[in-house]
Short mmCIF file of C-alpha atoms in Angstrom, two decimals:
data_model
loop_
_atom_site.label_atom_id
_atom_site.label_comp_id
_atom_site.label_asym_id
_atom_site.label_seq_id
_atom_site.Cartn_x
_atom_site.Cartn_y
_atom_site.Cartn_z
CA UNK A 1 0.00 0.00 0.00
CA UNK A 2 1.39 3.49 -0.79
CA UNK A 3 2.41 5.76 1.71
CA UNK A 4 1.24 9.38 1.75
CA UNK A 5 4.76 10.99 0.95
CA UNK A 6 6.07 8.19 -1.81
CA UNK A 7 1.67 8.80 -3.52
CA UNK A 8 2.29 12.58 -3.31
CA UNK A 9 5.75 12.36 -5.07
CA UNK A 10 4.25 10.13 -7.84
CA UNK A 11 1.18 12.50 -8.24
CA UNK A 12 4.23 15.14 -8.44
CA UNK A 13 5.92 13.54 -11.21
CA UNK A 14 3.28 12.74 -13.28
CA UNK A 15 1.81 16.31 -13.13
CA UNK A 16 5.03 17.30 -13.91
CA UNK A 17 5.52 14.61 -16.85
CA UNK A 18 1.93 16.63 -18.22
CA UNK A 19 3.66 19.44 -17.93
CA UNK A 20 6.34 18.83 -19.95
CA UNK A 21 4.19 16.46 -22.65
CA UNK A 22 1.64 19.37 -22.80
CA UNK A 23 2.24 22.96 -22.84
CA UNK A 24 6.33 22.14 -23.08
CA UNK A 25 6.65 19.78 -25.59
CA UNK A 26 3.20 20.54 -27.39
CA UNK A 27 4.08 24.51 -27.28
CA UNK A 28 7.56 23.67 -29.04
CA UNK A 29 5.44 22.47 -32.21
CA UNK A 30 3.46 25.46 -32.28
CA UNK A 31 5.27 28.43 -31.91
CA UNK A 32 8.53 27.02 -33.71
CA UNK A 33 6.37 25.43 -36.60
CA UNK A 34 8.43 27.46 -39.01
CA UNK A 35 11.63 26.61 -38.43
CA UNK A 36 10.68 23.21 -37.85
CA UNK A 37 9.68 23.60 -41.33
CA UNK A 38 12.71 24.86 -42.57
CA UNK A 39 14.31 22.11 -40.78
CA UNK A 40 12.43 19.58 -42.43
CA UNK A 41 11.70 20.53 -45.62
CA UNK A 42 8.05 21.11 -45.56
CA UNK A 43 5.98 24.86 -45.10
CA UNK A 44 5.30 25.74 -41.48
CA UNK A 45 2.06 25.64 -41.98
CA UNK A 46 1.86 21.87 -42.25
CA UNK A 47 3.83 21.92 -39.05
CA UNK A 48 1.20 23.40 -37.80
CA UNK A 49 -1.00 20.84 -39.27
CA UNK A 50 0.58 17.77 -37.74
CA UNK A 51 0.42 19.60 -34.45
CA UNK A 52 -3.10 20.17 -34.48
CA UNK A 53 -3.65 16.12 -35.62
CA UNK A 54 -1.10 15.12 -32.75
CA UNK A 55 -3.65 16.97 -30.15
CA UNK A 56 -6.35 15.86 -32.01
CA UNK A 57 -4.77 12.10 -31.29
CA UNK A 58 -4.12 12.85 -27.84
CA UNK A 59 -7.52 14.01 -27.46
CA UNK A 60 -8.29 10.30 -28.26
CA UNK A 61 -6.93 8.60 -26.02
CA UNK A 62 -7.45 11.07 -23.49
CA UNK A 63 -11.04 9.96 -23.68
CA UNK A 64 -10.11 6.08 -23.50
CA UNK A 65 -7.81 7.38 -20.12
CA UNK A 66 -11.30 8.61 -18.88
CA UNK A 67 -13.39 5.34 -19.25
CA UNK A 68 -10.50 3.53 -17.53
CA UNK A 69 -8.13 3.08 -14.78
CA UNK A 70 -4.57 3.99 -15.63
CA UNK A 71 -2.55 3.42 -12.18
CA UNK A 72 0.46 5.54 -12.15
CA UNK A 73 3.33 2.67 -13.34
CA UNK A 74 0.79 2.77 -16.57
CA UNK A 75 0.85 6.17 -16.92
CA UNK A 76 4.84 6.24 -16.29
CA UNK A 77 5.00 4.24 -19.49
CA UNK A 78 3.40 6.33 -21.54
CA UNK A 79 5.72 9.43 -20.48
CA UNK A 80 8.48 6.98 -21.43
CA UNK A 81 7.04 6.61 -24.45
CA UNK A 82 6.11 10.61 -25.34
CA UNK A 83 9.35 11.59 -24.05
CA UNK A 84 10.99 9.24 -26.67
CA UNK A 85 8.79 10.20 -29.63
CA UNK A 86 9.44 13.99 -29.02
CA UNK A 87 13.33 13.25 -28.35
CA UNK A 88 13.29 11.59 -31.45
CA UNK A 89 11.63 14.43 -33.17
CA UNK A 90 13.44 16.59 -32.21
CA UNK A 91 16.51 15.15 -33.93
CA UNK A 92 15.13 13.63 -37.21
CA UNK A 93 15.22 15.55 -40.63
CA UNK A 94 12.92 13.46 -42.41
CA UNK A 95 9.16 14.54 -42.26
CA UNK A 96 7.50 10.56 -42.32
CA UNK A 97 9.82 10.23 -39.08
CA UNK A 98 9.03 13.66 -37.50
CA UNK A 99 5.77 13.00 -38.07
CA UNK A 100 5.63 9.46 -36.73
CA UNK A 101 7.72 10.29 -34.08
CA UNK A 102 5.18 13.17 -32.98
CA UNK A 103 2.03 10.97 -33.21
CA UNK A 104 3.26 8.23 -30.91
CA UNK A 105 3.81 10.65 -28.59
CA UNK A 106 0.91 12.59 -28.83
CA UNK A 107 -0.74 9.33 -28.32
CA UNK A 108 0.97 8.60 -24.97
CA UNK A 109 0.53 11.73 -23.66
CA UNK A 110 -2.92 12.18 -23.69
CA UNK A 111 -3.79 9.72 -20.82
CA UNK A 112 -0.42 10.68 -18.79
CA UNK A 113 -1.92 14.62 -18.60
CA UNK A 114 -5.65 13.24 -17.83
CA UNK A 115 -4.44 10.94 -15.34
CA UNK A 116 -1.88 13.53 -13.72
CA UNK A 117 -5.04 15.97 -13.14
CA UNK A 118 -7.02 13.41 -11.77
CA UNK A 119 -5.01 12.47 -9.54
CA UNK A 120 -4.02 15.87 -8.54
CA UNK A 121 -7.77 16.77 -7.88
CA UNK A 122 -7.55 14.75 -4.43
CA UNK A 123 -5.15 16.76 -2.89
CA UNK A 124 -6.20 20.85 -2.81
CA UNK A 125 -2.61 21.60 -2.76
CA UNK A 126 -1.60 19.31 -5.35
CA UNK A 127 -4.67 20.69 -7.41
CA UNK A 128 -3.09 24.28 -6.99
CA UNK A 129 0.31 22.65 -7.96
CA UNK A 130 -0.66 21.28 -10.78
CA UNK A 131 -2.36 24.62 -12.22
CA UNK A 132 0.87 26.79 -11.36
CA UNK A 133 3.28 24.15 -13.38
CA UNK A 134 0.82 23.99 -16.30
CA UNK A 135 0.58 27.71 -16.72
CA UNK A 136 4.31 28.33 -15.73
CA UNK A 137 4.96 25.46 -18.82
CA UNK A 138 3.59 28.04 -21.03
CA UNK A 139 6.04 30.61 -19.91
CA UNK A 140 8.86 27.84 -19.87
CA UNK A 141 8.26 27.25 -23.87
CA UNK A 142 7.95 30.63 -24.59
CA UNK A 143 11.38 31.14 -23.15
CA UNK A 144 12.59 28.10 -24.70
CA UNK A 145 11.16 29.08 -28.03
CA UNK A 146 13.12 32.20 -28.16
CA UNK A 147 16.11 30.25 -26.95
CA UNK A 148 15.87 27.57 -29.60
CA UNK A 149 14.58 29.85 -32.41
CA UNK A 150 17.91 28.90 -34.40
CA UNK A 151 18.01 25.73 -33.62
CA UNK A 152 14.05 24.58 -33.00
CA UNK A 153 14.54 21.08 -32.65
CA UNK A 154 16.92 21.12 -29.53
CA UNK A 155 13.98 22.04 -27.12
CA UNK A 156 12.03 19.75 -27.97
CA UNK A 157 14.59 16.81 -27.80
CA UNK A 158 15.57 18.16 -24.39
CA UNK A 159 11.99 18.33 -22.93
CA UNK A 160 11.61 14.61 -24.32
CA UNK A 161 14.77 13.72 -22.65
CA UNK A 162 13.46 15.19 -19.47
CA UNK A 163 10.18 13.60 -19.50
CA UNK A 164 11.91 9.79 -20.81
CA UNK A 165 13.49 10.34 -17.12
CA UNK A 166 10.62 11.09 -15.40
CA UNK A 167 8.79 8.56 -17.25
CA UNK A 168 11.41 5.96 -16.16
CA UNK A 169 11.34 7.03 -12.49
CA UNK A 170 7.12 6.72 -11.86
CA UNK A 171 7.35 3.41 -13.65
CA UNK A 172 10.61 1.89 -11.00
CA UNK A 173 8.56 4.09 -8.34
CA UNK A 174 8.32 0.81 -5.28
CA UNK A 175 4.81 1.86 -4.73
CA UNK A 176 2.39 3.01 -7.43
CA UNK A 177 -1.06 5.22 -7.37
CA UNK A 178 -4.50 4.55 -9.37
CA UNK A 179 -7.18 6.46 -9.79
CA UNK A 180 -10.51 4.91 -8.10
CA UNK A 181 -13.37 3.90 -9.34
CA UNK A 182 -12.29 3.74 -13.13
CA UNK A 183 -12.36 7.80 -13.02
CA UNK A 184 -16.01 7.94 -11.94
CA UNK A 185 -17.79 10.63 -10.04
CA UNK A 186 -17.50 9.09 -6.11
CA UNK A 187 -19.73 11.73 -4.73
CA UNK A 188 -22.30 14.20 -6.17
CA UNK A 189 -22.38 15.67 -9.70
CA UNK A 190 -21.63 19.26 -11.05
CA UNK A 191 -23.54 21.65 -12.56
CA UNK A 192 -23.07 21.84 -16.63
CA UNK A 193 -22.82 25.24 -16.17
CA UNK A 194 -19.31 24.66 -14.89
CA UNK A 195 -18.79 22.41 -18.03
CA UNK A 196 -20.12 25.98 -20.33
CA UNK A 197 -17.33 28.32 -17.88
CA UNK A 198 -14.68 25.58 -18.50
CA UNK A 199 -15.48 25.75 -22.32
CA UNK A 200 -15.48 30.06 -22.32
CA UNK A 201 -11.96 29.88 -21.00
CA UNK A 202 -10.51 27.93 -23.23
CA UNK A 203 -12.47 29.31 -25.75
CA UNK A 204 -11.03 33.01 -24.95
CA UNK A 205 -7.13 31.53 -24.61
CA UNK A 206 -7.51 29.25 -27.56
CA UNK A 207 -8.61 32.29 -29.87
CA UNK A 208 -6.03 34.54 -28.44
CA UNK A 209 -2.50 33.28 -28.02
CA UNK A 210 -1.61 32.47 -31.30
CA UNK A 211 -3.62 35.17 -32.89
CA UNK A 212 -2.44 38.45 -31.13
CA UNK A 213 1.02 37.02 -31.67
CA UNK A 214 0.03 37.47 -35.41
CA UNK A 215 -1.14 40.75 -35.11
CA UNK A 216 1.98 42.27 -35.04
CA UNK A 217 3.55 40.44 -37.90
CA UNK A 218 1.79 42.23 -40.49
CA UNK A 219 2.97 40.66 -43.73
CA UNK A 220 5.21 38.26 -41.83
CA UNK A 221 3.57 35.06 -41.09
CA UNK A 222 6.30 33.36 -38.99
CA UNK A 223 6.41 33.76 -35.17
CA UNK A 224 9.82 35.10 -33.88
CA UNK A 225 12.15 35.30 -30.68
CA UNK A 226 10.37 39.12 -30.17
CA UNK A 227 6.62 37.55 -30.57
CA UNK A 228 7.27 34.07 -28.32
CA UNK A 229 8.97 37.00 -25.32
CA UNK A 230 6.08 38.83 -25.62
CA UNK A 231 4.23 35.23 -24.40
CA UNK A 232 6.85 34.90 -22.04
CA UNK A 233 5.66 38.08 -20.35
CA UNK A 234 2.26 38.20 -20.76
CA UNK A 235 2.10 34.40 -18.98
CA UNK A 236 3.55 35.87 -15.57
CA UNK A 237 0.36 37.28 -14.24
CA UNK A 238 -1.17 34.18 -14.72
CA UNK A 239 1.08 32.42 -12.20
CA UNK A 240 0.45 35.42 -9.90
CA UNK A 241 -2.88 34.81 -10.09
CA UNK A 242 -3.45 31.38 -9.36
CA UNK A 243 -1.00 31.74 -6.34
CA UNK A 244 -4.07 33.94 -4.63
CA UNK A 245 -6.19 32.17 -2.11
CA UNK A 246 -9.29 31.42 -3.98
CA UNK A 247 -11.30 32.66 -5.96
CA UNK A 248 -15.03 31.98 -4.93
CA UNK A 249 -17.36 31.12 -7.32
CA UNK A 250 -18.87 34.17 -7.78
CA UNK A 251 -15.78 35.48 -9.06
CA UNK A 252 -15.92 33.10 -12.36
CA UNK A 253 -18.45 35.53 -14.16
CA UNK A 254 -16.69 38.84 -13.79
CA UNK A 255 -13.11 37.39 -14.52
CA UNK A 256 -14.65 35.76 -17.63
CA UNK A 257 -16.05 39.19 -18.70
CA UNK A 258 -12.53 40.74 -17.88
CA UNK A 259 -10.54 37.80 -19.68
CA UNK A 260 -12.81 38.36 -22.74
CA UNK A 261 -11.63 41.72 -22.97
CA UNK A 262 -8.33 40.73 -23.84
CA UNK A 263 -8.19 40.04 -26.73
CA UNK A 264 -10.43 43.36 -27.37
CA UNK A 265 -7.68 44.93 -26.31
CA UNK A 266 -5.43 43.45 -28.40
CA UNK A 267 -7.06 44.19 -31.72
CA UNK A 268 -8.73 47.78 -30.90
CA UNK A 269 -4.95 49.15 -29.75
CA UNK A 270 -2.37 47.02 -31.37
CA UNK A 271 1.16 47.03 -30.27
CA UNK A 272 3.72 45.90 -28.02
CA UNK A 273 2.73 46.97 -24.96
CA UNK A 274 -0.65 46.74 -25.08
CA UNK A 275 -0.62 43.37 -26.80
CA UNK A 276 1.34 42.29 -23.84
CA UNK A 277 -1.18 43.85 -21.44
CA UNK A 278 -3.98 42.72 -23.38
CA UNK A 279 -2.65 38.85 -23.57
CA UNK A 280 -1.81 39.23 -20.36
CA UNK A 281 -5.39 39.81 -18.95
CA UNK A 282 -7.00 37.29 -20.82
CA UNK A 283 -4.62 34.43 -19.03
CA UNK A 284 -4.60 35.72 -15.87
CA UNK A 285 -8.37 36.22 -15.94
CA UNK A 286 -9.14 32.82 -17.87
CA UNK A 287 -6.77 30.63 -15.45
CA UNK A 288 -7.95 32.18 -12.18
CA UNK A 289 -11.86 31.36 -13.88
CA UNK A 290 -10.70 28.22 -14.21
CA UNK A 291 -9.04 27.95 -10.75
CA UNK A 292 -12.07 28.80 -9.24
CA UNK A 293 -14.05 26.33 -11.44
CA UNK A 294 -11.98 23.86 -10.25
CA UNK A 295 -12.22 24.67 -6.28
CA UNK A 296 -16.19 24.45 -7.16
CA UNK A 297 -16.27 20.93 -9.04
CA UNK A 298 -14.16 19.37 -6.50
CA UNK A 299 -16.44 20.90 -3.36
CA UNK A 300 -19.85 19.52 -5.26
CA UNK A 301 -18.33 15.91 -6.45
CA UNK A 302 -15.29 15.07 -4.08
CA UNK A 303 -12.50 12.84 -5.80
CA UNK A 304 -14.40 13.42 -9.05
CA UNK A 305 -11.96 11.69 -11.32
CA UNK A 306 -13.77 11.81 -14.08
CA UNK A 307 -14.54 15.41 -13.98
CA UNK A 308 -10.93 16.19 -13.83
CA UNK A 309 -10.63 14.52 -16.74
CA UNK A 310 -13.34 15.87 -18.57
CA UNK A 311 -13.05 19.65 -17.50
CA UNK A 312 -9.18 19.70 -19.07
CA UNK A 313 -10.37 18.41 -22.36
CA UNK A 314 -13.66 20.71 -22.22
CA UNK A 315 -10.64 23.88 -22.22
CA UNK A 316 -8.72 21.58 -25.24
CA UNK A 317 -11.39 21.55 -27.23
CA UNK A 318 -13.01 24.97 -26.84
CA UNK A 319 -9.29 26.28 -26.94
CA UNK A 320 -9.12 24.83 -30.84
CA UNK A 321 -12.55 26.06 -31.53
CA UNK A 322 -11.67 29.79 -30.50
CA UNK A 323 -8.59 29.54 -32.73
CA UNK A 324 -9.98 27.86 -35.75
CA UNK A 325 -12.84 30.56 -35.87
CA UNK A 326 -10.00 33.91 -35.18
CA UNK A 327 -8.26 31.78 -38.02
CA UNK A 328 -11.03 31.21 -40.31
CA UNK A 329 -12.32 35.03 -39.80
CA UNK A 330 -8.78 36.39 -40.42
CA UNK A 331 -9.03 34.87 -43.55
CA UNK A 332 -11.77 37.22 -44.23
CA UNK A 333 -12.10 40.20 -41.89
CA UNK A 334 -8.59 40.33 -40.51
CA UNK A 335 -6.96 39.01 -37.30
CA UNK A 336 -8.36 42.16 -35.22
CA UNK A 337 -11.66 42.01 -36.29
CA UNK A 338 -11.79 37.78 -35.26
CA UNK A 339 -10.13 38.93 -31.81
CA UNK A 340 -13.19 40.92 -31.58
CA UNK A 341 -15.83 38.64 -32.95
CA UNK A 342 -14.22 36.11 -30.49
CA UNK A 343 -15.26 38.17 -27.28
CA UNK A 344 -18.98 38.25 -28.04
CA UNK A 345 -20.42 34.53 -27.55
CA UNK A 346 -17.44 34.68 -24.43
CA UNK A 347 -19.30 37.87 -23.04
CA UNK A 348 -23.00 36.49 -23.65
CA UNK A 349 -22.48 33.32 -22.43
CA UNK A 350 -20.11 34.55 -19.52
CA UNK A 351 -23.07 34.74 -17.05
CA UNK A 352 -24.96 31.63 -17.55
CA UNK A 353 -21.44 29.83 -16.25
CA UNK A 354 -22.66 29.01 -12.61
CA UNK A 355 -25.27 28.12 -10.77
CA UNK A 356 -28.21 30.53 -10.44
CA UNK A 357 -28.32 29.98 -6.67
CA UNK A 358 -24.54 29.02 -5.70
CA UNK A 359 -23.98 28.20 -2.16
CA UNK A 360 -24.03 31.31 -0.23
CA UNK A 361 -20.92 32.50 2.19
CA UNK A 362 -20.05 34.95 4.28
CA UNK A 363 -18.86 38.26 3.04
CA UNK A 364 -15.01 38.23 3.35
CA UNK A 365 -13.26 41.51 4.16
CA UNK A 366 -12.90 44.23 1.40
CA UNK A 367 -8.80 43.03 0.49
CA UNK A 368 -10.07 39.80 -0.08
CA UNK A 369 -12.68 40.26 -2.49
CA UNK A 370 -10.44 42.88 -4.15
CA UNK A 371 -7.88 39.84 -4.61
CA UNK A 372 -10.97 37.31 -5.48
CA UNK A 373 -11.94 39.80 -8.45
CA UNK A 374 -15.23 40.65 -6.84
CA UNK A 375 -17.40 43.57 -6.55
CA UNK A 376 -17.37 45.24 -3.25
#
């Protein structure tokens, strides 16, 4: 039977292994997509292609991870087994093995970042762990992108490398950690107006990371070191802001209404700063939404595996939705005006994302709703 310090390193490493086979790894393929390109022969945008079908796979087997148990020595294999895929890509030349390489391990590591949040979720420290390392993973390959610009396969053969150890270490691990209950709901359901808030936040940082990056490219369509530091920046506040006690639920609407504005922001006043700003707000906002989303769903169903599960890929999918629909309306209005379009279903469907009667709780002092993003 597992101790309580040799579980809590495991959960550790796997939600670190997510980390680095998800917004690390993942982020690589779409911000260097053009030099990846140039490495391999083949336009950026069909880098950009096989990165979309690699989430697309991991998507899929997500959703098997879901409807099963995957114990943690499981799970440990399949970070061995993304870690090698992107090492490999991250060496090869020739597109068939960049692009096998990248669909094994998109494979893998969908049910190593579903299973990592799961088990996070029964631990409210290691939930607030988890959502620090997966937002500070977007700073990390923003940093890493502008690092590696020249050479765009080194980080992601060194975040493989990283996650083959890790991989190697849960799997010898002497005791290992599964998820009860085959990822079902142990206690209580949620509201699906959790589900819609879940969906409006990925929806709003889907349709604006990639986009406003665009915006100041003009004629330019490849992403470069001064675009990928402008992420860097703008993904600070975000850490900031899930390191606040809380938020209540109450909070979700307004800091949906203030993440949507964002990308407003962005396309009304283009530019460095205020792209920064403007990205910037919609993160922060979106993942302290979502932090508070998450404090609600585990409250209402305790150890609700399942909803772990299903909440992450509810921002996945939503996230590609936003940015298909800012990339099909650049097409034909321009990149501002789809940063703008993208707001409006965000700010009419911002209120109907809790309960109409949510529990009610005493009024904390004025400092804390300030830092809860409530009214007064």
């Amino acid at each position: 039977m597992a101790t309580c310090g040799s579980s809590s390193k495991t959960v550790a490493a796997l939600s670190a292994s997510g980390v680095l086979a998800g917004p690390i790894a993942g982020g690589q393929l779409v911000l260097l997509s053009k030099p990846l390109g140039g490495v391999l022969g083949i336009p950026g945008a069909v880098v950009g292609y096989i990165a979309l079908t690699v989430l697309t796979v991991g998507g899929v087997t997500a959703l098997f991870a879901v409807r099963r148990q995957v114990p943690s020595p499981v799970a440990g294999a399949c970070a061995l087994v993304a870690g090698a895929g992107f090492a490999v890509a991250g060496w090869v030349s020739a597109p068939w093995q960049f692009v096998v390489a990248v669909l094994v391990a998109g494979a893998a590591a969908g049910p190593l970042v579903v299973t990592g949040r799961a088990l996070a979720f029964d631990s409210p420290g290691a939930l607030t762990r988890w959502q620090i390392a997966m937002v500070a993973g977007v700073t990390v390959t923003a940093g890493m992108a502008s690092l590696c610009y020249e050479r765009p396969g080194l980080g992601l053969a060194g975040a493989g490398a990283a996650l083959t150890v890790l991989g190697l270490g849960i799997v010898l691990a002497k005791h290992g950690v599964t998820p009860p209950g085959s990822l079902i709901v142990a206690r209580g359901s949620i509201s699906r107006r959790y589900l819609l808030g879940y969906a409006v936040a990925g929806w709003i940082v889907g349709g604006t990371v990639l986009p406003a990056l665009h915006v100041l490219l003009f004629r330019w369509n490849a992403l470069g070191a001064e675009q990928t530091n402008l992420l860097l920046l703008a993904s600070v506040p975000a850490i900031a802001a899930l390191m606040l006690p809380g938020p209540r639920i109450g909070a979700v609407v307004p800091l949906l209404i203030l993440a949507a504005g964002g990308p407003v922001l962005v396309a009304t006043a283009p530019g460095r700063v205020t792209l920064t700003i403007g990205l910037g707000v919609a993160l922060a906002a979106a993942a302290r939404a979502a932090r508070g989303l998450d404090l609600a769903v585990r409250a209402e169903a305790a150890r609700s595996h399942r909803m772990a599960a299903l909440t992450a890929l509810t921002v996945v999918i939503a996230g590609a939705g936003g940015l298909a629909t800012v990339t099909a309306l650049g097409e034909i209005l321009g990149t501002g005006s789809g940063l703008t379009v993208l707001a409006i279903p965000a700010l009419a469907l911002a209120p109907l994302c809790v309960p109409r009667a949510p529990v009610r709780v005493s009024r904390s002092p004025l400092i804390a709703q300030v830092l809860e993003g409530e009214a007064p």
